[in-house]
Every structure is written in C-alpha cells, then in structure tokens.
Short mmCIF file of C-alpha atoms in Angstrom, two decimals:
data_model
loop_
_atom_site.label_atom_id
_atom_site.label_comp_id
_atom_site.label_asym_id
_atom_site.label_seq_id
_atom_site.Cartn_x
_atom_site.Cartn_y
_atom_site.Cartn_z
CA MET W 1 87.04 -152.87 -78.50
CA GLY W 2 86.37 -149.41 -77.20
CA GLY W 3 84.73 -148.46 -80.43
CA VAL W 4 82.47 -151.45 -80.35
CA GLY W 5 81.42 -150.74 -76.74
CA GLY W 6 80.66 -147.17 -77.55
CA LEU W 7 78.55 -148.19 -80.51
CA SER W 8 76.46 -150.58 -78.42
CA GLY W 9 75.80 -147.81 -75.92
CA HIS W 10 74.53 -145.55 -78.68
CA VAL W 11 72.27 -148.33 -79.95
CA ASP W 12 70.73 -149.11 -76.46
CA VAL W 13 69.40 -145.62 -75.94
CA PRO W 14 66.99 -145.59 -78.94
CA MET W 15 65.85 -149.13 -78.16
CA LYS W 16 64.76 -148.09 -74.65
CA LEU W 17 62.76 -145.22 -76.07
CA ILE W 18 61.05 -147.50 -78.57
CA ILE W 19 60.15 -150.01 -75.86
CA HIS W 20 58.80 -147.22 -73.60
CA GLU W 21 56.61 -145.82 -76.37
CA ALA W 22 55.29 -149.32 -77.18
CA ARG W 23 54.34 -149.82 -73.57
CA LEU W 24 52.49 -146.50 -73.46
CA LYS W 25 50.56 -147.36 -76.63
CA ALA W 26 49.63 -150.78 -75.29
CA LYS W 27 48.48 -149.24 -72.04
CA ALA W 28 46.40 -146.64 -73.88
CA LYS W 29 44.77 -149.32 -76.01
CA ARG W 30 43.84 -151.32 -72.93
CA ARG W 31 42.27 -148.27 -71.33
CA LEU W 32 40.48 -147.40 -74.55
CA ARG W 33 39.09 -150.94 -74.90
CA LYS W 34 38.00 -150.99 -71.26
CA THR W 35 36.06 -147.70 -71.31
CA SER W 36 34.89 -147.53 -74.91
CA SER W 37 31.50 -149.10 -74.19
CA ARG W 38 30.85 -147.04 -71.05
CA ASP W 39 31.97 -143.69 -72.35
CA SER W 40 30.76 -143.96 -75.94
CA GLY W 41 27.71 -141.78 -75.15
CA ARG W 42 29.69 -139.11 -73.27
CA GLY W 43 32.12 -138.19 -76.04
CA ASP W 44 35.24 -139.28 -74.05
CA SER W 45 38.10 -140.58 -76.21
CA PHE W 46 41.78 -141.09 -75.78
CA SER W 47 44.68 -140.17 -77.95
CA GLU W 48 47.34 -142.55 -79.01
CA ASN W 49 49.40 -141.54 -76.00
CA GLY W 50 46.53 -142.44 -73.60
CA ASP W 51 45.59 -138.85 -72.80
CA PRO W 52 41.90 -137.98 -72.77
CA SER W 53 40.77 -135.81 -75.64
CA ARG W 54 39.58 -132.33 -74.78
CA GLY W 55 36.68 -130.31 -76.08
CA THR W 56 36.76 -127.16 -78.09
CA ASN W 57 37.25 -125.06 -74.95
CA GLY W 58 40.07 -127.26 -73.70
CA THR W 59 38.07 -128.87 -70.84
CA VAL W 60 37.56 -132.52 -70.19
CA PRO W 61 33.86 -133.52 -70.49
CA PRO W 62 32.49 -134.46 -67.05
CA THR W 63 31.66 -138.04 -66.30
CA SER W 64 28.83 -139.24 -64.05
CA PRO W 65 28.88 -142.56 -62.20
CA LYS W 66 25.07 -142.55 -62.30
CA SER W 67 25.10 -142.58 -66.10
CA LYS W 68 27.28 -145.66 -66.02
CA LEU W 69 24.70 -147.48 -63.91
CA LEU W 70 21.78 -146.43 -66.11
CA ASP W 71 23.60 -147.06 -69.39
CA ARG W 72 22.01 -150.01 -71.17
CA LYS W 73 24.55 -150.40 -73.97
CA SER W 74 26.73 -153.44 -74.35
CA ARG W 75 29.78 -153.69 -72.08
CA ALA W 76 31.63 -156.04 -74.41
CA GLY W 77 33.11 -153.24 -76.49
CA LYS W 78 31.41 -154.61 -79.59
CA GLY W 79 28.09 -154.14 -81.25
CA ARG W 80 26.24 -151.14 -82.66
CA GLY W 81 25.49 -149.43 -79.36
CA LEU W 82 21.84 -150.63 -79.22
CA PRO W 83 20.03 -151.40 -75.92
CA LYS W 84 20.41 -154.87 -74.51
CA LYS W 85 17.66 -157.38 -75.32
CA GLY W 86 15.97 -154.91 -77.62
CA GLY W 87 14.85 -152.72 -74.70
CA ALA W 88 13.26 -155.62 -72.89
CA GLY W 89 15.91 -155.84 -70.21
CA GLY W 90 16.30 -153.95 -66.97
CA LYS W 91 14.56 -153.71 -63.65
CA GLY W 92 10.76 -153.57 -63.75
CA VAL W 93 10.54 -154.25 -67.51
CA TRP W 94 8.32 -157.09 -68.70
CA GLY W 95 9.41 -157.56 -72.26
CA PRO W 96 9.70 -155.10 -75.14
CA PRO W 97 7.11 -152.36 -75.63
CA GLY W 98 3.93 -153.42 -77.39
CA GLU W 99 4.24 -157.10 -76.57
CA VAL W 100 0.93 -158.77 -75.68
CA TYR W 101 0.97 -161.76 -73.36
CA ASP W 102 -1.55 -164.51 -73.90
CA LEU W 103 -2.86 -166.88 -71.26
CA GLU W 104 -0.25 -169.42 -70.47
CA GLU W 105 -1.35 -172.93 -71.26
CA VAL W 106 -0.91 -175.50 -68.56
CA ASP W 107 1.73 -178.08 -69.40
CA VAL W 108 0.47 -181.50 -68.46
CA LYS W 109 4.02 -182.86 -68.45
CA ASP W 110 5.10 -180.27 -65.89
CA PRO W 111 6.18 -182.10 -62.71
CA ASN W 112 4.32 -179.45 -60.64
CA TYR W 113 1.08 -179.99 -62.59
CA ASP W 114 -1.96 -180.62 -60.34
CA GLU W 115 -5.08 -181.85 -62.06
CA ALA W 116 -7.31 -180.76 -59.11
CA GLN W 117 -6.41 -177.07 -59.59
CA GLU W 118 -7.21 -176.95 -63.31
CA ASN W 119 -10.95 -176.24 -62.77
CA CYS W 120 -10.45 -174.17 -59.59
CA VAL W 121 -12.49 -170.91 -59.35
CA TYR W 122 -11.17 -168.06 -57.18
CA GLU W 123 -13.53 -165.64 -55.39
CA THR W 124 -13.08 -162.67 -53.07
CA VAL W 125 -14.01 -163.73 -49.56
CA VAL W 126 -15.01 -161.09 -46.97
CA PRO W 127 -14.27 -162.25 -43.43
CA PRO W 128 -17.26 -162.18 -41.05
CA LEU W 129 -17.59 -159.11 -38.86
CA GLU W 130 -16.53 -159.77 -35.29
CA GLU W 131 -19.04 -159.21 -32.51
CA GLY W 132 -16.85 -156.63 -30.78
CA ALA W 133 -16.50 -154.56 -33.96
CA PHE W 134 -20.21 -154.71 -34.88
CA GLU W 135 -21.41 -151.74 -32.83
CA LYS W 136 -18.22 -149.77 -33.45
CA THR W 137 -18.65 -150.16 -37.22
CA LEU W 138 -22.40 -149.59 -37.53
CA THR W 139 -22.93 -146.73 -35.05
CA PRO W 140 -21.10 -144.08 -37.16
CA ILE W 141 -22.97 -145.27 -40.28
CA VAL W 142 -26.39 -144.82 -38.64
CA GLN W 143 -25.43 -141.46 -37.13
CA GLU W 144 -24.28 -140.20 -40.52
CA TYR W 145 -27.58 -141.41 -41.98
CA PHE W 146 -29.41 -139.18 -39.50
CA GLU W 147 -27.60 -136.26 -41.15
CA HIS W 148 -27.99 -137.03 -44.87
CA GLY W 149 -31.10 -139.31 -44.85
CA ASP W 150 -29.97 -141.42 -47.85
CA THR W 151 -30.90 -145.07 -47.28
CA ASN W 152 -28.81 -146.18 -50.26
CA GLU W 153 -25.67 -145.25 -48.33
CA VAL W 154 -26.67 -147.53 -45.45
CA ALA W 155 -27.64 -150.30 -47.88
CA LEU W 156 -23.90 -150.74 -48.47
CA LEU W 157 -23.99 -152.81 -45.28
CA GLY W 158 -24.72 -155.70 -47.63
CA GLU W 159 -21.05 -155.61 -48.59
CA LEU W 160 -20.13 -156.47 -45.01
CA ASN W 161 -20.34 -160.07 -43.91
CA LEU W 162 -22.75 -159.55 -41.01
CA GLY W 163 -23.64 -163.22 -40.74
CA SER W 164 -25.84 -164.01 -37.76
CA MET W 165 -25.48 -160.44 -36.46
CA SER W 166 -27.70 -158.96 -39.19
CA SER W 167 -30.63 -159.04 -36.75
CA GLY W 168 -28.74 -156.52 -34.60
CA VAL W 169 -29.01 -153.77 -37.24
CA PRO W 170 -32.67 -152.82 -36.51
CA MET W 171 -32.09 -152.95 -32.77
CA LEU W 172 -29.03 -150.68 -32.99
CA ALA W 173 -30.88 -148.19 -35.22
CA VAL W 174 -33.95 -148.07 -32.96
CA SER W 175 -31.79 -147.75 -29.82
CA LEU W 176 -30.02 -144.72 -31.30
CA ALA W 177 -33.34 -143.23 -32.46
CA LEU W 178 -34.84 -143.47 -28.96
CA GLU W 179 -32.37 -140.85 -27.76
CA ALA W 180 -32.69 -138.69 -30.89
CA LYS W 181 -35.31 -136.36 -32.31
CA ALA W 182 -38.69 -137.20 -33.82
CA SER W 183 -37.33 -136.60 -37.33
CA HIS W 184 -34.58 -139.16 -36.67
CA ARG W 185 -37.21 -141.71 -35.61
CA GLU W 186 -39.04 -141.12 -38.87
CA LEU W 187 -35.77 -141.70 -40.74
CA THR W 188 -35.20 -144.90 -38.77
CA SER W 189 -38.62 -146.26 -39.74
CA ARG W 190 -37.89 -145.51 -43.39
CA LEU W 191 -34.47 -147.14 -43.09
CA LEU W 192 -35.90 -150.39 -41.71
CA THR W 193 -38.45 -150.48 -44.55
CA ASP W 194 -35.80 -149.96 -47.24
CA LEU W 195 -33.31 -152.45 -45.77
CA CYS W 196 -35.90 -155.21 -45.40
CA GLY W 197 -35.51 -157.47 -48.41
CA ARG W 198 -32.16 -156.01 -49.46
CA VAL W 199 -29.99 -156.48 -46.37
CA LEU W 200 -32.44 -157.78 -43.76
CA SER W 201 -35.13 -160.44 -43.78
CA ARG W 202 -38.45 -160.44 -41.93
CA SER W 203 -37.09 -162.92 -39.41
CA ASP W 204 -34.19 -160.52 -38.70
CA VAL W 205 -36.65 -157.69 -37.99
CA GLU W 206 -38.83 -159.89 -35.76
CA SER W 207 -35.90 -161.20 -33.72
CA SER W 208 -34.61 -157.63 -33.35
CA PHE W 209 -37.92 -156.37 -31.91
CA ASP W 210 -38.08 -159.45 -29.66
CA LYS W 211 -34.72 -158.46 -28.21
CA LEU W 212 -35.87 -154.84 -27.83
CA LEU W 213 -38.87 -155.96 -25.78
CA ARG W 214 -36.62 -158.09 -23.55
CA GLU W 215 -34.22 -155.19 -22.94
CA LEU W 216 -36.90 -152.53 -22.37
CA PRO W 217 -36.25 -152.37 -18.58
CA ASP W 218 -32.66 -151.26 -19.29
CA LEU W 219 -33.68 -148.86 -22.08
CA VAL W 220 -36.21 -147.13 -19.81
CA LEU W 221 -33.41 -146.15 -17.44
CA ASP W 222 -31.75 -144.04 -20.16
CA THR W 223 -34.91 -143.03 -22.04
CA PRO W 224 -38.00 -142.81 -19.79
CA GLY W 225 -40.36 -142.75 -22.77
CA ALA W 226 -38.82 -145.82 -24.41
CA THR W 227 -41.90 -147.95 -23.69
CA GLN W 228 -44.24 -145.78 -25.75
CA LEU W 229 -41.65 -145.19 -28.46
CA VAL W 230 -40.93 -148.90 -28.98
CA GLY W 231 -44.69 -149.50 -29.24
CA GLN W 232 -44.88 -146.84 -31.95
CA PHE W 233 -41.96 -148.42 -33.81
CA ILE W 234 -43.75 -151.80 -33.73
CA ALA W 235 -46.99 -150.27 -35.03
CA ARG W 236 -45.13 -148.49 -37.82
CA ALA W 237 -43.29 -151.72 -38.75
CA VAL W 238 -46.57 -153.62 -39.00
CA LYS W 239 -48.02 -150.81 -41.13
CA ASP W 240 -44.96 -150.91 -43.43
CA GLN W 241 -45.37 -154.70 -43.70
CA ILE W 242 -41.92 -155.57 -42.39
CA LEU W 243 -43.58 -157.21 -39.38
CA SER W 244 -46.42 -159.67 -39.78
CA LYS W 245 -49.88 -158.73 -38.48
CA SER W 246 -49.80 -161.79 -36.24
CA TYR W 247 -46.71 -160.51 -34.41
CA LEU W 248 -48.74 -158.93 -31.62
CA ASP W 249 -51.03 -161.98 -31.35
CA GLY W 250 -48.02 -164.17 -30.57
CA TYR W 251 -47.41 -162.26 -27.33
CA LYS W 252 -50.94 -162.36 -25.96
CA GLY W 253 -50.96 -163.81 -22.47
CA ARG W 254 -47.22 -164.57 -22.55
CA VAL W 255 -45.68 -161.29 -21.40
CA ASP W 256 -44.55 -160.87 -17.80
CA CYS W 257 -42.55 -157.64 -18.14
CA VAL W 258 -44.63 -154.53 -17.38
CA HIS W 259 -42.72 -152.37 -19.88
CA ALA W 260 -43.01 -154.90 -22.72
CA ARG W 261 -46.75 -155.28 -22.07
CA ALA W 262 -47.20 -151.50 -22.17
CA ALA W 263 -45.28 -151.27 -25.48
CA LEU W 264 -47.38 -154.01 -27.08
CA ASP W 265 -50.59 -152.37 -25.83
CA ARG W 266 -49.48 -149.06 -27.32
CA ALA W 267 -48.83 -150.73 -30.68
CA ALA W 268 -52.22 -152.50 -30.61
CA VAL W 269 -54.06 -149.24 -29.83
CA LEU W 270 -52.30 -147.40 -32.68
CA LEU W 271 -53.14 -150.16 -35.15
CA LYS W 272 -56.80 -150.03 -34.14
CA MET W 273 -56.77 -146.26 -34.53
CA GLY W 274 -55.19 -146.75 -37.95
CA MET W 275 -58.23 -148.74 -39.00
CA GLY W 276 -60.33 -145.78 -37.90
CA GLY W 277 -58.45 -143.30 -40.08
CA LEU W 278 -55.22 -142.48 -38.20
CA ARG W 279 -52.25 -142.18 -40.54
CA ILE W 280 -49.64 -144.37 -38.90
CA ASP W 281 -47.16 -143.63 -41.68
CA ASN W 282 -47.11 -140.05 -40.33
CA LEU W 283 -46.75 -141.22 -36.75
CA TRP W 284 -43.51 -139.35 -36.06
CA GLY W 285 -44.57 -136.28 -38.00
CA THR W 286 -42.53 -134.39 -40.56
CA GLY W 287 -39.38 -133.04 -38.99
CA GLY W 288 -37.63 -129.73 -39.41
CA GLY W 289 -38.09 -127.47 -42.40
CA GLN W 290 -39.98 -130.12 -44.37
CA ARG W 291 -43.23 -128.91 -42.82
CA PRO W 292 -45.19 -126.07 -44.47
CA VAL W 293 -44.69 -122.57 -43.11
CA THR W 294 -48.35 -122.18 -42.10
CA GLN W 295 -48.10 -125.29 -39.91
CA LEU W 296 -44.92 -124.02 -38.23
CA VAL W 297 -46.54 -120.63 -37.53
CA ARG W 298 -49.59 -122.35 -36.05
CA GLU W 299 -47.46 -124.55 -33.79
CA MET W 300 -45.42 -121.58 -32.58
CA THR W 301 -48.59 -119.67 -31.76
CA LEU W 302 -49.95 -122.63 -29.78
CA LEU W 303 -46.60 -122.90 -27.99
CA LEU W 304 -46.82 -119.26 -26.88
CA LYS W 305 -50.41 -119.64 -25.71
CA GLU W 306 -49.54 -122.72 -23.66
CA TYR W 307 -46.60 -120.85 -22.12
CA LEU W 308 -48.82 -117.94 -21.09
CA LEU W 309 -51.05 -120.45 -19.27
CA SER W 310 -48.30 -122.51 -17.61
CA GLY W 311 -45.38 -120.09 -17.32
CA ASP W 312 -42.89 -122.98 -17.70
CA ASN W 313 -39.80 -121.69 -19.50
CA LYS W 314 -38.13 -125.11 -19.78
CA GLU W 315 -41.20 -126.70 -21.33
CA ALA W 316 -41.37 -123.89 -23.89
CA GLU W 317 -37.68 -124.41 -24.64
CA ARG W 318 -38.19 -128.15 -25.12
CA CYS W 319 -41.13 -127.63 -27.48
CA LEU W 320 -39.19 -125.07 -29.51
CA ARG W 321 -36.27 -127.50 -29.82
CA GLU W 322 -38.54 -130.28 -31.03
CA LEU W 323 -39.74 -128.12 -33.91
CA GLU W 324 -36.17 -128.44 -35.30
CA VAL W 325 -36.29 -125.17 -37.23
CA PRO W 326 -33.48 -122.98 -35.82
CA HIS W 327 -33.48 -121.01 -39.07
CA PHE W 328 -37.15 -120.05 -38.45
CA HIS W 329 -36.86 -118.83 -34.84
CA HIS W 330 -37.28 -115.24 -36.03
CA GLU W 331 -40.94 -116.13 -36.61
CA PHE W 332 -41.22 -117.14 -32.95
CA VAL W 333 -39.79 -113.77 -31.86
CA TYR W 334 -42.16 -111.95 -34.24
CA GLU W 335 -45.25 -113.80 -33.00
CA ALA W 336 -44.25 -113.26 -29.36
CA ILE W 337 -43.90 -109.46 -29.79
CA VAL W 338 -47.13 -109.20 -31.78
CA MET W 339 -48.87 -111.12 -29.00
CA VAL W 340 -47.59 -108.50 -26.52
CA LEU W 341 -48.85 -105.64 -28.70
CA GLU W 342 -52.31 -107.18 -29.01
CA SER W 343 -52.65 -108.12 -25.33
CA LYS W 344 -54.14 -106.12 -22.50
CA GLY W 345 -52.39 -105.78 -19.18
CA GLU W 346 -48.80 -106.27 -18.04
CA LYS W 347 -48.85 -110.06 -17.49
CA THR W 348 -48.22 -110.96 -21.14
CA PHE W 349 -45.65 -108.16 -21.41
CA LYS W 350 -43.55 -109.48 -18.51
CA MET W 351 -43.91 -113.19 -19.34
CA VAL W 352 -42.87 -112.79 -23.00
CA LEU W 353 -39.95 -110.58 -21.96
CA GLN W 354 -38.86 -113.26 -19.46
CA LEU W 355 -39.21 -116.05 -22.06
CA LEU W 356 -37.17 -114.26 -24.72
CA LYS W 357 -34.41 -113.56 -22.22
CA PHE W 358 -34.42 -117.22 -21.10
CA LEU W 359 -34.17 -118.47 -24.69
CA TRP W 360 -31.40 -115.96 -25.36
CA VAL W 361 -29.35 -117.04 -22.35
CA SER W 362 -29.79 -120.74 -23.22
CA SER W 363 -28.62 -119.98 -26.82
CA ILE W 364 -31.78 -121.40 -28.37
CA ILE W 365 -32.44 -118.15 -30.24
CA THR W 366 -29.32 -116.70 -31.85
CA VAL W 367 -28.34 -113.06 -32.29
CA ASP W 368 -29.31 -113.08 -35.96
CA GLN W 369 -32.73 -114.67 -35.37
CA MET W 370 -33.51 -112.26 -32.54
CA ARG W 371 -32.54 -109.27 -34.68
CA ARG W 372 -34.59 -110.46 -37.66
CA GLY W 373 -37.65 -110.97 -35.46
CA TYR W 374 -37.49 -107.41 -34.10
CA GLU W 375 -36.84 -105.94 -37.56
CA ARG W 376 -39.91 -107.70 -38.95
CA VAL W 377 -42.04 -106.11 -36.21
CA TYR W 378 -40.54 -102.69 -37.06
CA MET W 379 -41.54 -103.16 -40.70
CA ASP W 380 -45.13 -104.20 -39.89
CA ILE W 381 -45.80 -101.83 -37.00
CA ALA W 382 -47.73 -99.39 -39.25
CA GLU W 383 -50.24 -102.10 -40.20
CA ILE W 384 -50.42 -103.41 -36.64
CA ASN W 385 -51.15 -99.88 -35.39
CA ILE W 386 -54.36 -99.85 -37.46
CA ASP W 387 -55.84 -102.61 -35.29
CA VAL W 388 -53.94 -101.69 -32.11
CA PRO W 389 -53.83 -97.86 -31.74
CA ARG W 390 -51.33 -97.97 -28.87
CA ALA W 391 -48.94 -100.35 -30.69
CA TYR W 392 -46.16 -97.75 -31.12
CA PHE W 393 -46.10 -96.86 -27.45
CA ILE W 394 -46.15 -100.51 -26.29
CA LEU W 395 -43.40 -101.42 -28.77
CA GLU W 396 -41.16 -98.60 -27.53
CA GLN W 397 -41.57 -99.78 -23.95
CA PHE W 398 -40.93 -103.42 -24.88
CA VAL W 399 -37.80 -102.54 -26.87
CA ASP W 400 -36.43 -100.46 -23.97
CA LYS W 401 -37.03 -103.31 -21.54
CA SER W 402 -35.41 -105.76 -23.96
CA PHE W 403 -32.31 -103.59 -24.18
CA SER W 404 -32.19 -103.30 -20.39
CA ALA W 405 -32.44 -107.12 -20.15
CA GLY W 406 -29.42 -107.36 -22.44
CA PHE W 407 -30.67 -109.54 -25.29
CA ILE W 408 -30.80 -106.83 -27.97
CA CYS W 409 -28.10 -104.32 -28.87
CA GLU W 410 -28.23 -100.52 -28.76
CA LYS W 411 -28.28 -100.26 -32.55
CA LEU W 412 -31.39 -102.45 -32.75
CA ARG W 413 -33.05 -100.38 -30.02
CA ASP W 414 -32.39 -97.13 -31.90
CA LEU W 415 -34.03 -98.56 -35.03
CA CYS W 416 -37.37 -98.80 -33.25
CA PRO W 417 -39.91 -96.62 -35.12
CA SER W 418 -41.96 -93.99 -33.32
CA ARG W 419 -45.07 -91.96 -34.11
CA GLY W 420 -44.84 -88.80 -36.19
CA ARG W 421 -45.89 -86.30 -33.48
CA LYS W 422 -46.76 -86.21 -29.79
CA ARG W 423 -50.13 -85.13 -28.51
CA PHE W 424 -50.31 -82.38 -25.94
CA VAL W 425 -52.69 -82.21 -22.95
CA SER W 426 -54.09 -78.84 -24.01
CA GLU W 427 -53.00 -75.69 -25.67
CA GLY W 428 -51.99 -74.08 -22.39
CA ASP W 429 -50.19 -77.04 -20.89
CA GLY W 430 -46.78 -75.40 -20.98
CA GLY W 431 -45.27 -77.94 -23.39
CA ARG W 432 -45.97 -81.02 -21.27
CA PHE W 433 -46.58 -84.34 -23.07
CA LYS W 434 -49.68 -86.33 -22.33
CA LEU W 435 -48.75 -89.33 -20.22
CA GLU W 436 -49.98 -92.69 -21.43
CA SER W 437 -50.43 -95.45 -18.89
CA TYR W 438 -49.89 -99.02 -19.92
#
C-alpha cells in the first residue's frame, strides 16, 4: 500500500507541471489572438510562453495608443492587413479615391418624393438694406471714392439690395460733397453721371434733387454756401443729361422756400450762360495737381497780389488750401520772395514776411516746401540781379528777418548767397563800407 501511495505522489507532480504549462500556452494564444491585428504594424510578437519578443538590442518596441486609434486594418485577426472598405472608410472620407459621383436621380417611388420640388430653381437672395444701415454703409464708400476717384468701385452698389432707398444715393453723395473741396464736387458730378443707368434711374436722380431742395434750410446751417452749390449741381446734372431739361420748368411759380428758389435761379442762370459759351462741364474746375503748372503759377501770383491789396492772412490761407497742391507750395514761397525783390518800399517786404510766418505757424507750408522755395531763389538770384541790381542786398535782409521770425533754420540762412565784393565810399574812407538804405 505504501508503495502504491508513493508512486501516485510521484505521478501527480509531473501532471501539475503539464497542466500549468498548458494553461500558460492557452493564455499566450489568447493574448496573441487579441493583439495580433492591432500590433501587426508595430512588430510586436509573443513567444510561446506569452512573453513579448525583443528587438536586436534587447528592448521592447514602444507602443502608441494613438496608432491604435488611427490604424485602419481589420480587428478580426483575419485578412491580409488591407485598409477597411478599400480606403473608403473613416471620418471625412467620401468613398475611395478617384470615384466620381453622378447626379442622383429622383426616385418616384420614394415616400418622401414631392412632385412640386422637381422643377424648383434655387437663387441667391440678397436681403434688402435696412434704412438705419443705409447711411452707415454708403458713407465710407463715398469717402473712399473721394480718395481714389474710381467710379467702378462705387458701381458695386448694384450688388446691394437698395430697393426704394436707391434715390438716397445722389443725395448722400451731394451732401458729403457740399462740405468737401471743389475737386470732390467734380468727382461727385462724375459719379452721378456714371451711376445713372447702371445703378440709378432718372427718376431716382430727380427725386433725390427734390429732397435736396426741400432740406436746403437745414443744409445752409452747416454749409452757408449750400444754396449756390446745389444750384450748380442741378445745372451740371442737366448738362450731363441725367436730369431732364424740363426739370427747372416744373418748379416755376411753385417754390415758397427762399433757399430753394435761389438754387433754382442759380441753375437757370448757369444754363443760360452755357448757351452763350460757358463750359458747365468744367464748372467745379480741375482740382489739385491735374491742372497745368502755368495755371497754378498764375493763380498763386494773383493770390499774392490780392493779399497785398487786402492784407487778409486767413483769406490767403483759404485760397491756398483750395488750390489743393501741397506738393507745389514751394512755388508760392518762390513767387512771394521774388515779389519782395522786385518791389519798392518796405510794405511788400513786411507783408510777405508776415504771410509766410502765418502760413508756417498754421502748418499750411511745411518745412520741406519752405526750404525748397528759398533754395530756388538762391539758385536764381544771379539772373534776378540782372533786372534788380539790389537783389542780393534785399535777399540778405529778408533771409535774416525770416530767421529771426523762426520759420527758417540757421543752416538755410547761412546758404544765402552774397555779392563777390563790397564797395567802399572812397579810397580814403578808412575801410568803412558804403551803407545801403532799403
């Protein structure tokens, strides 16, 4: 009995080892089957004992959870390792690459089929512009137009659904031009001509000017010359054929407002003068640097002559601003100094000196323009001295006074040319210079 018991004990020990090894192999196979599809691309494998295989350097290849999420291979543990659905699966993928989709035919047997929608045409609808947003939207467009002068940019208003407010476009443009420069009024007249027929109709222009005439009493409060300016706009519109010639006749004997009557009278007078040879299309003049140089020089000379008669610094400043040529103010400085050199007496000397200082303080004439004007006189003083023998002496005095007034620098004063030699009173004068009275 003892021998049999001992034999059974020896037999149980190997059986336990065999069962334990079988369990380990089964466990390893389950793990291998579970992770084979996920880790097939990372080179991870397990040995028969369930231990992960190591690389050549004895390290375990790293695994990334992100690669598991982006892996598109089959999870079933079977297959050839190709992408699911032939690469047509996954987020944001509409079928395999290169596939062309045709128009889907409507299925008449579809329970959601609606016969009324079969011939439906879809269009982009622009909502109408609200009244409160009209002025806020159009004002920046018109102000930018005053800078670049391209009417095609403003013609894009046709893309907006203005509706019944299209007649407000001319009124807004004219209202802004009343407070602007003459060149901006010329641009406004051109804008109205170009927009008529493309964005605006004749009835829109007529109703806009009707409203302007009704609101003239309010416009005069902000712009005192609005009455005359609106009359000029009406005359220009009739000349450009965006207003009918019978427009003025429709108001005869039916106007009670004094300002509206004055504007219509101004327009009628200009149209009659146009028949006599006045160019109404040049009513506002040519603004800024678009005018020829000879015309600008002539206007600056007339400005200086009028100033010497009136002595009004502010009026001279206003006229110089209206020329709209800040890059050409050096010509004004040049003409003013030459006028001093050619004049007789101290009145012109003092008045021009006072004017240049006033324009300097008010920042109408810049440092660069003032310097260029003086330098041009320095360059031409030899020729001027032929006609004006005392030009060098007068220029030296004027430059010294200008430096004392503070609107030229010391360097510019030192550049002032002088005559080659001084004349003495006589040979026995003891070295005294001859005094020259101005």
